[in-house]
C-alpha cells in the first residue's frame, strides 16, 4: 500500500496514542510525558557506537529514528517534537524530518539535547527513556504507573500499525523468496544472508533481529547466529528465520526447506499444515496459552504419525515428550519490538498471567483482543542435548531412535507466520504476502 494510505491512517493512530497517554498520566498523577528516542552507545574502550535503535515507547508516537530527540506531550495540547540536529562535520546530522507524520507535531529543531529543558518547562513530567543529562531532574523515569498501561495497550495495534507490519511483511517475503533462490542456486549461509539483505533493501542493523540462516544441524540451534562462508557438500535442509521493518514495525518469518523430496520434506509439510490450523485460532477472546497447548497436541500427532515416537499423542504431551522436539513457545506479541511488550500482563495496572506449568519459554499468556499481532511458530527439532536428557530420564523409551538418527542430520523445522486477531477470521499477514508474491 502506498504512503498516502499511511498518511490517512496515521492521524487516527496518533489520536489513540494521545488518548492512551492521557489516561496513563491521570493514573500516574503526572502533568506531562517526555519520550526520549535514546542516545548512541559506545563500545567499551572504543570510539565507535553500537547500532542505534530508538526507544520503542518513543517510536510508538512517530516513525523517526534519530538519537537525542524527544516527544513532549501535555494532555489537551499538540505534541511537540524536540529534534536534535547537531552541528557536526564528523557525522551527517539527521535531516529535518519530513513526511506524512510531521505536520501532527510542533517541530522544534535544536542543536543540542540540552535545549530540551527550555522546551519542557517546569511541570511534573513522566520521562520515558534511559536517564541522561538532558532529562536529569525533569521528572520520574519510566514510572510503572505510566509505562504499565502504555505498554499494555500497545498489544492492540491500530490500523496504521497493522499497515506498517503488512509493509514490513511484503519486504520480508520478498527477501525470503530471494533467500530460497540463493539456497537452490548453491549459496552458502552467508551468501543467502547477503541476498536477503539486498532483497529486503536493508543493511544488517536495519533488520529487526539477526538473521537465522542455518543448514542441516545448524537448523537444530534455535537462534543459530553464525553465517558460514562456505557451503558444505550435500546440504540437506535450510531453515531461515528473518524479518524486516517498516517505520519501526517488524515482521518475523520462518520457513524451512528440504533440498530433496523425502521424509524430511513430508515432515515440513505436516508442520506447515499444523501451523496453518493453529494460526486460524488467532481470534478475539482466545487464551493464547490454549493455542500453545494445542500446538503440543498437534506436534504429538505429527511425531506419532511420522514414527518418531511410539506412544499415544496424549502420552507424548502428558510426559513432556513433545517438549523434547518442540522446546520453545508457540509465539509472542509482535510490533515495535520483535518480542513485543506486556506479553504476561494481567491488567493495565499490573499483575501477571502465569505460563502453563512445564512451559517456561512461552512469551505470551494474555487473551487475544482485536488488533493483537502475534506470531505462530511451531517447530520440530532434533537437539542432541534434549534427546540425551530424554534418554536419561526414561522418556526416551517412547522414542524411535533409528528414526531420530535418520532425521537428525536435517536439524529441525520451524514455520512462522505473523497473524492479527480480528473478529470472524484472523488476518495472516505472512500467507497473504507470500500469496501475492507468487
Ligand atoms: N526470530 C525470533 C523469534 O522467532 O522469536
Ligand atoms: Mn518469533
Ligand atoms: Mn522468528
Short mmCIF file of C-alpha atoms and ligand atoms in Angstrom, two decimals:
data_model
loop_
_atom_site.label_atom_id
_atom_site.label_comp_id
_atom_site.label_asym_id
_atom_site.label_seq_id
_atom_site.Cartn_x
_atom_site.Cartn_y
_atom_site.Cartn_z
CA UNK A 1 0.00 0.00 0.00
CA UNK A 2 1.28 3.47 -0.84
CA UNK A 3 2.44 6.07 1.69
CA UNK A 4 -0.79 8.01 1.09
CA UNK A 5 -2.70 5.37 2.99
CA UNK A 6 -0.29 5.51 5.90
CA UNK A 7 -0.85 9.27 5.84
CA UNK A 8 -4.59 8.68 6.13
CA UNK A 9 -4.19 6.20 8.95
CA UNK A 10 -1.53 7.97 10.98
CA UNK A 11 -3.73 10.77 12.37
CA UNK A 12 -6.13 8.32 13.99
CA UNK A 13 -3.21 6.31 15.32
CA UNK A 14 -1.71 9.36 16.98
CA UNK A 15 -5.09 10.33 18.45
CA UNK A 16 -5.29 6.88 20.04
CA UNK A 17 -1.71 7.12 21.34
CA UNK A 18 -2.55 10.50 22.90
CA UNK A 19 -5.77 9.18 24.44
CA UNK A 20 -3.81 6.31 25.99
CA UNK A 21 -1.24 8.78 27.27
CA UNK A 22 -3.97 10.97 28.80
CA UNK A 23 -5.34 8.00 30.76
CA UNK A 24 -1.88 6.84 31.86
CA UNK A 25 -0.90 10.32 33.04
CA UNK A 26 -4.06 10.65 35.12
CA UNK A 27 -3.42 7.19 36.60
CA UNK A 28 0.16 8.15 37.49
CA UNK A 29 -0.58 11.68 38.68
CA UNK A 30 1.71 13.37 36.11
CA UNK A 31 1.12 16.53 34.09
CA UNK A 32 3.02 15.52 31.00
CA UNK A 33 5.12 12.94 29.19
CA UNK A 34 8.57 13.20 27.67
CA UNK A 35 9.51 10.33 25.38
CA UNK A 36 13.25 10.10 24.68
CA UNK A 37 14.46 8.45 21.48
CA UNK A 38 17.70 7.49 23.29
CA UNK A 39 21.38 8.15 22.77
CA UNK A 40 24.10 6.34 20.89
CA UNK A 41 26.16 3.94 22.99
CA UNK A 42 29.89 3.40 22.52
CA UNK A 43 31.69 0.08 22.55
CA UNK A 44 33.81 -0.38 25.64
CA UNK A 45 37.13 1.48 25.31
CA UNK A 46 36.29 2.42 21.74
CA UNK A 47 35.09 5.46 19.82
CA UNK A 48 32.58 3.74 17.57
CA UNK A 49 28.99 3.08 18.51
CA UNK A 50 26.57 0.18 18.63
CA UNK A 51 23.85 0.36 16.01
CA UNK A 52 21.24 2.82 17.26
CA UNK A 53 17.76 1.56 17.99
CA UNK A 54 15.21 4.10 19.23
CA UNK A 55 13.25 3.61 22.42
CA UNK A 56 10.05 1.77 21.38
CA UNK A 57 7.99 3.97 23.70
CA UNK A 58 9.17 6.95 21.61
CA UNK A 59 8.64 5.09 18.37
CA UNK A 60 5.02 4.37 19.26
CA UNK A 61 4.42 8.07 18.57
CA UNK A 62 6.31 8.59 15.31
CA UNK A 63 8.50 6.74 12.84
CA UNK A 64 11.61 8.89 13.36
CA UNK A 65 14.91 7.07 14.02
CA UNK A 66 17.19 9.89 15.20
CA UNK A 67 19.06 9.83 18.51
CA UNK A 68 18.69 12.51 21.20
CA UNK A 69 15.19 13.57 20.16
CA UNK A 70 12.14 13.98 22.40
CA UNK A 71 8.38 13.96 22.11
CA UNK A 72 6.99 16.36 24.69
CA UNK A 73 3.29 15.93 25.37
CA UNK A 74 0.79 17.54 27.68
CA UNK A 75 -2.87 16.48 27.63
CA UNK A 76 -5.03 18.80 25.57
CA UNK A 77 -2.06 20.22 23.62
CA UNK A 78 -0.41 19.31 20.35
CA UNK A 79 2.60 17.08 20.87
CA UNK A 80 5.94 18.77 20.36
CA UNK A 81 8.94 17.13 18.73
CA UNK A 82 12.25 18.45 20.03
CA UNK A 83 14.52 17.33 17.22
CA UNK A 84 18.27 17.45 17.73
CA UNK A 85 20.27 18.37 14.66
CA UNK A 86 23.83 18.80 15.96
CA UNK A 87 26.44 20.89 14.21
CA UNK A 88 28.72 18.02 13.27
CA UNK A 89 31.19 17.52 10.47
CA UNK A 90 32.31 14.04 11.59
CA UNK A 91 28.89 12.50 11.06
CA UNK A 92 25.97 13.53 8.91
CA UNK A 93 23.38 15.15 11.16
CA UNK A 94 19.82 13.83 10.75
CA UNK A 95 17.83 15.71 8.14
CA UNK A 96 14.94 17.91 9.13
CA UNK A 97 12.07 15.42 9.38
CA UNK A 98 9.63 15.18 6.51
CA UNK A 99 6.67 13.02 5.69
CA UNK A 100 3.08 12.25 6.47
CA UNK A 101 3.50 12.41 10.24
CA UNK A 102 5.47 15.63 10.74
CA UNK A 103 2.52 18.03 10.45
CA UNK A 104 0.95 16.48 13.54
CA UNK A 105 3.75 17.88 15.74
CA UNK A 106 5.01 21.28 16.73
CA UNK A 107 8.54 20.86 15.45
CA UNK A 108 11.39 22.47 17.32
CA UNK A 109 14.84 21.96 15.84
CA UNK A 110 17.65 22.27 18.39
CA UNK A 111 21.42 21.92 18.15
CA UNK A 112 21.87 20.09 21.45
CA UNK A 113 19.61 17.80 23.52
CA UNK A 114 20.29 20.10 26.48
CA UNK A 115 17.86 22.56 24.87
CA UNK A 116 15.03 20.24 25.85
CA UNK A 117 14.92 21.98 29.23
CA UNK A 118 13.73 25.25 27.72
CA UNK A 119 11.12 23.47 25.63
CA UNK A 120 9.86 21.41 28.57
CA UNK A 121 9.25 23.95 31.32
CA UNK A 122 8.55 23.03 34.90
CA UNK A 123 5.75 20.55 35.38
CA UNK A 124 5.60 17.07 36.89
CA UNK A 125 6.94 15.02 33.96
CA UNK A 126 6.98 11.30 33.44
CA UNK A 127 10.15 10.76 31.41
CA UNK A 128 10.18 7.62 29.28
CA UNK A 129 13.74 6.66 28.48
CA UNK A 130 17.14 5.99 29.95
CA UNK A 131 18.42 8.59 32.41
CA UNK A 132 20.74 11.14 30.80
CA UNK A 133 21.98 14.70 31.24
CA UNK A 134 19.28 16.21 29.00
CA UNK A 135 16.44 14.95 31.19
CA UNK A 136 18.09 14.87 34.62
CA UNK A 137 15.83 16.40 37.26
CA UNK A 138 12.85 16.88 34.90
CA UNK A 139 10.75 14.15 36.49
CA UNK A 140 10.49 10.43 37.17
CA UNK A 141 11.99 7.96 34.73
CA UNK A 142 9.77 5.19 33.40
CA UNK A 143 7.24 5.29 36.28
CA UNK A 144 5.42 1.95 36.25
CA UNK A 145 2.07 3.69 36.81
CA UNK A 146 2.52 5.20 33.33
CA UNK A 147 4.58 2.59 31.49
CA UNK A 148 2.32 -0.27 32.68
CA UNK A 149 -0.86 0.93 30.96
CA UNK A 150 1.02 2.28 27.91
CA UNK A 151 2.86 -0.99 27.30
CA UNK A 152 -0.29 -2.99 27.99
CA UNK A 153 -2.28 -1.11 25.38
CA UNK A 154 0.49 -1.39 22.79
CA UNK A 155 -0.56 -5.02 22.27
CA UNK A 156 -3.60 -3.68 20.37
CA UNK A 157 -2.29 -2.41 17.06
CA UNK A 158 -4.04 0.46 15.30
CA UNK A 159 -4.89 0.14 11.58
CA UNK A 160 -1.81 2.32 10.92
CA UNK A 161 0.43 -0.09 12.82
CA UNK A 162 -1.06 -3.12 11.08
CA UNK A 163 -0.44 -1.47 7.73
CA UNK A 164 3.18 -0.83 8.74
CA UNK A 165 3.50 -4.51 9.67
CA UNK A 166 1.93 -5.53 6.35
CA UNK A 167 4.51 -3.40 4.53
CA UNK A 168 7.31 -4.91 6.60
CA UNK A 169 5.97 -8.33 5.66
CA UNK A 170 5.97 -7.52 1.93
CA UNK A 171 9.69 -6.66 2.23
CA UNK A 172 10.38 -9.72 4.38
CA UNK A 173 8.60 -12.08 2.00
CA UNK A 174 10.43 -10.60 -0.99
CA UNK A 175 13.68 -11.28 0.85
CA UNK A 176 12.64 -14.80 1.90
CA UNK A 177 11.97 -15.64 -1.74
CA UNK A 178 15.39 -14.30 -2.72
CA UNK A 179 16.92 -16.38 0.08
CA UNK A 180 15.26 -19.57 -1.14
CA UNK A 181 16.53 -18.86 -4.66
CA UNK A 182 20.05 -18.34 -3.31
CA UNK A 183 19.77 -21.63 -1.43
CA UNK A 184 18.59 -23.52 -4.53
CA UNK A 185 21.39 -21.86 -6.54
CA UNK A 186 24.04 -23.29 -4.22
CA UNK A 187 24.81 -20.30 -1.99
CA UNK A 188 26.41 -20.52 1.44
CA UNK A 189 24.64 -19.34 4.61
CA UNK A 190 26.49 -16.05 4.25
CA UNK A 191 25.59 -15.72 0.54
CA UNK A 192 21.94 -16.25 1.44
CA UNK A 193 22.18 -13.61 4.14
CA UNK A 194 23.55 -11.08 1.62
CA UNK A 195 20.84 -11.97 -0.90
CA UNK A 196 18.28 -11.50 1.86
CA UNK A 197 19.54 -8.06 2.89
CA UNK A 198 19.68 -6.86 -0.70
CA UNK A 199 16.13 -8.00 -1.44
CA UNK A 200 14.84 -6.53 1.82
CA UNK A 201 16.58 -3.25 1.00
CA UNK A 202 18.15 -3.30 4.44
CA UNK A 203 21.62 -3.12 5.87
CA UNK A 204 22.09 -5.62 8.67
CA UNK A 205 21.44 -3.17 11.51
CA UNK A 206 18.12 -2.21 9.95
CA UNK A 207 16.76 -5.74 10.34
CA UNK A 208 14.60 -6.29 13.41
CA UNK A 209 16.86 -9.15 14.62
CA UNK A 210 19.89 -11.04 13.41
CA UNK A 211 19.04 -13.35 10.54
CA UNK A 212 18.92 -17.02 11.50
CA UNK A 213 20.09 -18.87 8.41
CA UNK A 214 21.16 -22.44 9.02
CA UNK A 215 21.80 -25.58 7.02
CA UNK A 216 21.40 -29.11 8.34
CA UNK A 217 22.46 -29.41 12.01
CA UNK A 218 22.50 -25.63 12.35
CA UNK A 219 18.72 -25.74 11.97
CA UNK A 220 18.63 -27.51 15.36
CA UNK A 221 20.03 -24.38 17.05
CA UNK A 222 17.02 -22.21 17.79
CA UNK A 223 18.80 -18.86 17.41
CA UNK A 224 21.75 -20.01 15.29
CA UNK A 225 23.94 -16.93 14.85
CA UNK A 226 26.94 -17.96 12.71
CA UNK A 227 26.82 -17.46 8.95
CA UNK A 228 29.22 -19.98 7.43
CA UNK A 229 31.10 -18.56 4.46
CA UNK A 230 31.49 -21.99 2.82
CA UNK A 231 28.64 -24.26 1.78
CA UNK A 232 29.35 -27.86 2.71
CA UNK A 233 28.75 -30.61 0.17
CA UNK A 234 25.37 -32.32 0.16
CA UNK A 235 23.31 -29.82 2.15
CA UNK A 236 20.00 -31.43 3.09
CA UNK A 237 17.94 -28.68 4.69
CA UNK A 238 17.68 -24.95 5.14
CA UNK A 239 15.95 -23.01 7.92
CA UNK A 240 15.61 -19.25 7.67
CA UNK A 241 14.12 -17.06 10.40
CA UNK A 242 14.42 -13.47 9.23
CA UNK A 243 12.38 -10.28 9.33
CA UNK A 244 12.16 -6.74 8.04
CA UNK A 245 10.87 -3.41 9.34
CA UNK A 246 8.64 -0.63 8.18
CA UNK A 247 8.51 2.58 10.20
CA UNK A 248 9.88 0.59 13.14
CA UNK A 249 7.34 -2.24 12.95
CA UNK A 250 8.72 -5.72 12.46
CA UNK A 251 7.82 -8.88 10.69
CA UNK A 252 9.24 -12.17 11.98
CA UNK A 253 9.04 -15.00 9.45
CA UNK A 254 10.45 -18.54 9.39
CA UNK A 255 10.47 -21.07 6.60
CA UNK A 256 12.17 -24.46 6.32
CA UNK A 257 13.12 -26.17 3.08
CA UNK A 258 14.24 -29.65 2.20
CA UNK A 259 16.88 -29.90 -0.53
CA UNK A 260 15.26 -33.07 -1.87
CA UNK A 261 11.86 -34.77 -1.68
CA UNK A 262 11.62 -37.42 1.03
CA UNK A 263 10.71 -37.99 4.68
CA UNK A 264 12.01 -34.65 5.87
CA UNK A 265 10.01 -32.78 3.26
CA UNK A 266 6.90 -34.69 4.38
CA UNK A 267 7.61 -33.63 7.94
CA UNK A 268 7.96 -30.00 6.81
CA UNK A 269 4.57 -30.29 5.09
CA UNK A 270 2.99 -31.70 8.25
CA UNK A 271 4.34 -28.86 10.40
CA UNK A 272 3.20 -26.34 7.80
CA UNK A 273 -0.35 -27.77 7.83
CA UNK A 274 -0.43 -27.78 11.64
CA UNK A 275 0.87 -24.21 11.68
CA UNK A 276 -1.99 -23.00 9.48
CA UNK A 277 -4.56 -24.65 11.72
CA UNK A 278 -3.04 -23.00 14.77
CA UNK A 279 -2.91 -19.62 13.01
CA UNK A 280 -6.64 -19.91 12.32
CA UNK A 281 -7.19 -19.86 16.11
CA UNK A 282 -5.89 -16.30 16.48
CA UNK A 283 -9.29 -14.82 17.32
CA UNK A 284 -10.53 -12.31 19.90
CA UNK A 285 -11.28 -13.92 23.24
CA UNK A 286 -8.92 -16.89 22.78
CA UNK A 287 -6.43 -17.51 25.60
CA UNK A 288 -3.06 -17.64 23.80
CA UNK A 289 -1.91 -20.30 26.29
CA UNK A 290 -4.56 -22.60 24.79
CA UNK A 291 -3.02 -22.17 21.33
CA UNK A 292 0.34 -23.14 22.80
CA UNK A 293 -1.11 -26.26 24.44
CA UNK A 294 -2.97 -27.11 21.23
CA UNK A 295 0.37 -26.84 19.40
CA UNK A 296 1.78 -29.54 21.68
CA UNK A 297 -1.15 -31.81 20.81
CA UNK A 298 -0.56 -31.14 17.08
CA UNK A 299 3.16 -31.82 17.38
CA UNK A 300 2.40 -35.02 19.28
CA UNK A 301 0.12 -36.16 16.45
CA UNK A 302 2.87 -35.49 13.89
CA UNK A 303 5.54 -37.28 15.95
CA UNK A 304 3.31 -40.35 16.18
CA UNK A 305 2.19 -40.24 12.53
CA UNK A 306 5.79 -39.99 11.33
CA UNK A 307 7.03 -42.82 13.55
CA UNK A 308 9.28 -40.63 15.66
CA UNK A 309 7.59 -41.62 18.91
CA UNK A 310 5.73 -44.83 19.61
CA UNK A 311 3.34 -43.82 22.44
CA UNK A 312 -0.07 -42.20 22.02
CA UNK A 313 -0.22 -38.47 21.26
CA UNK A 314 -1.85 -37.92 24.66
CA UNK A 315 1.01 -39.69 26.45
CA UNK A 316 3.58 -37.70 24.44
CA UNK A 317 2.03 -34.48 25.74
CA UNK A 318 1.50 -35.69 29.32
CA UNK A 319 5.04 -37.00 29.78
CA UNK A 320 6.66 -33.87 28.32
CA UNK A 321 7.98 -35.79 25.33
CA UNK A 322 6.70 -33.14 22.93
CA UNK A 323 8.93 -30.56 24.68
CA UNK A 324 11.98 -32.59 23.62
CA UNK A 325 11.12 -31.85 19.99
CA UNK A 326 9.31 -28.51 20.46
CA UNK A 327 11.14 -26.73 23.29
CA UNK A 328 10.01 -23.11 22.75
CA UNK A 329 6.74 -21.22 22.93
CA UNK A 330 4.22 -21.13 20.09
CA UNK A 331 4.92 -17.43 19.64
CA UNK A 332 4.75 -13.92 21.02
CA UNK A 333 3.38 -10.44 20.54
CA UNK A 334 4.94 -8.61 17.60
CA UNK A 335 5.25 -4.91 16.91
CA UNK A 336 7.90 -2.27 17.55
CA UNK A 337 9.87 -4.98 19.31
CA UNK A 338 10.07 -8.48 17.86
CA UNK A 339 9.11 -9.87 21.24
CA UNK A 340 6.73 -7.04 21.97
CA UNK A 341 5.95 -5.61 25.40
CA UNK A 342 3.50 -6.83 28.03
CA UNK A 343 3.02 -10.44 26.98
CA UNK A 344 2.39 -11.53 30.56
CA UNK A 345 0.44 -8.53 31.87
CA UNK A 346 -2.81 -9.39 33.67
CA UNK A 347 -4.16 -5.83 33.55
CA UNK A 348 -3.05 -2.29 32.60
CA UNK A 349 -2.17 -1.55 36.21
CA UNK A 350 -0.20 -4.71 36.90
CA UNK A 351 -0.33 -8.39 37.72
CA UNK A 352 0.98 -11.37 35.81
CA UNK A 353 -0.74 -14.10 33.81
CA UNK A 354 1.21 -17.24 34.55
CA UNK A 355 2.67 -19.59 31.99
CA UNK A 356 1.25 -23.12 31.97
CA UNK A 357 3.26 -25.42 34.27
CA UNK A 358 6.12 -27.06 32.37
CA UNK A 359 6.19 -24.39 29.62
CA UNK A 360 8.81 -21.88 30.75
CA UNK A 361 9.55 -20.36 27.34
CA UNK A 362 6.08 -19.20 26.35
CA UNK A 363 6.21 -15.39 25.87
CA UNK A 364 2.51 -14.53 25.74
CA UNK A 365 -0.18 -15.56 28.21
CA UNK A 366 -2.91 -13.00 27.55
CA UNK A 367 -6.35 -13.38 26.00
CA UNK A 368 -6.26 -12.15 22.42
CA UNK A 369 -8.13 -8.95 21.54
CA UNK A 370 -8.94 -7.41 18.16
CA UNK A 371 -5.74 -5.84 16.83
CA UNK A 372 -3.32 -8.14 18.67
CA UNK A 373 -0.46 -9.07 16.31
CA UNK A 374 1.21 -12.35 17.23
CA UNK A 375 3.47 -14.96 15.73
CA UNK A 376 2.52 -18.61 15.35
CA UNK A 377 5.70 -20.64 15.06
CA UNK A 378 5.53 -24.36 15.80
CA UNK A 379 8.60 -26.50 15.22
CA UNK A 380 10.12 -29.94 15.44
CA UNK A 381 13.86 -30.15 16.12
CA UNK A 382 16.42 -32.87 16.76
CA UNK A 383 18.50 -31.25 19.51
CA UNK A 384 21.18 -33.55 20.92
CA UNK A 385 21.16 -32.25 24.49
CA UNK A 386 17.37 -32.56 24.80
CA UNK A 387 17.35 -36.01 23.20
CA UNK A 388 20.06 -37.16 25.60
CA UNK A 389 18.12 -35.78 28.57
CA UNK A 390 15.05 -37.72 27.39
CA UNK A 391 17.13 -40.87 27.02
CA UNK A 392 18.42 -40.43 30.55
CA UNK A 393 15.09 -39.71 32.26
CA UNK A 394 13.09 -42.53 30.67
CA UNK A 395 11.05 -40.53 28.18
CA UNK A 396 13.41 -41.91 25.55
CA UNK A 397 11.77 -45.33 25.79
CA UNK A 398 8.96 -43.97 23.61
CA UNK A 399 11.36 -42.53 21.02
CA UNK A 400 12.19 -44.48 17.87
CA UNK A 401 15.93 -43.83 17.90
CA UNK A 402 16.52 -45.21 14.41
CA UNK A 403 14.01 -42.75 13.04
CA UNK A 404 15.64 -39.93 15.02
CA UNK A 405 19.06 -40.94 13.67
CA UNK A 406 17.69 -40.73 10.10
CA UNK A 407 16.15 -37.28 10.62
CA UNK A 408 18.81 -35.79 12.89
CA UNK A 409 21.09 -34.61 10.02
CA UNK A 410 18.27 -32.30 8.83
CA UNK A 411 18.42 -30.37 12.11
CA UNK A 412 14.91 -29.11 12.53
CA UNK A 413 11.84 -27.36 11.23
CA UNK A 414 10.13 -24.11 12.15
CA UNK A 415 7.30 -22.40 10.26
CA UNK A 416 6.42 -18.92 11.50
CA UNK A 417 3.70 -16.51 10.38
CA UNK A 418 2.52 -13.14 11.70
CA UNK A 419 -1.18 -13.06 12.41
CA UNK A 420 -3.58 -10.31 13.50
CA UNK A 421 -6.57 -11.19 15.67
CA UNK A 422 -9.83 -9.75 14.35
CA UNK A 423 -13.48 -10.83 14.52
CA UNK A 424 -14.53 -13.51 12.05
CA UNK A 425 -11.20 -14.77 10.74
CA UNK A 426 -7.64 -13.75 11.55
CA UNK A 427 -5.53 -11.78 9.11
CA UNK A 428 -2.42 -13.79 8.29
CA UNK A 429 -0.02 -11.11 7.04
CA UNK A 430 2.63 -13.63 6.04
CA UNK A 431 0.50 -16.01 3.97
CA UNK A 432 -1.17 -13.03 2.35
CA UNK A 433 2.20 -11.62 1.26
CA UNK A 434 3.52 -14.98 0.01
CA UNK A 435 0.28 -15.48 -1.99
CA UNK A 436 0.57 -12.02 -3.53
CA UNK A 437 4.22 -12.64 -4.44
CA UNK A 438 3.51 -15.91 -6.27
N1 LIG B 1 13.07 -14.61 15.41
C1 LIG B 1 12.90 -14.79 16.78
C2 LIG B 1 11.62 -15.41 17.08
O1 LIG B 1 11.03 -16.05 16.23
O2 LIG B 1 11.06 -15.27 18.13
MN1 LIG B 2 9.06 -15.22 16.53
MN1 LIG B 3 11.36 -15.75 14.18
#
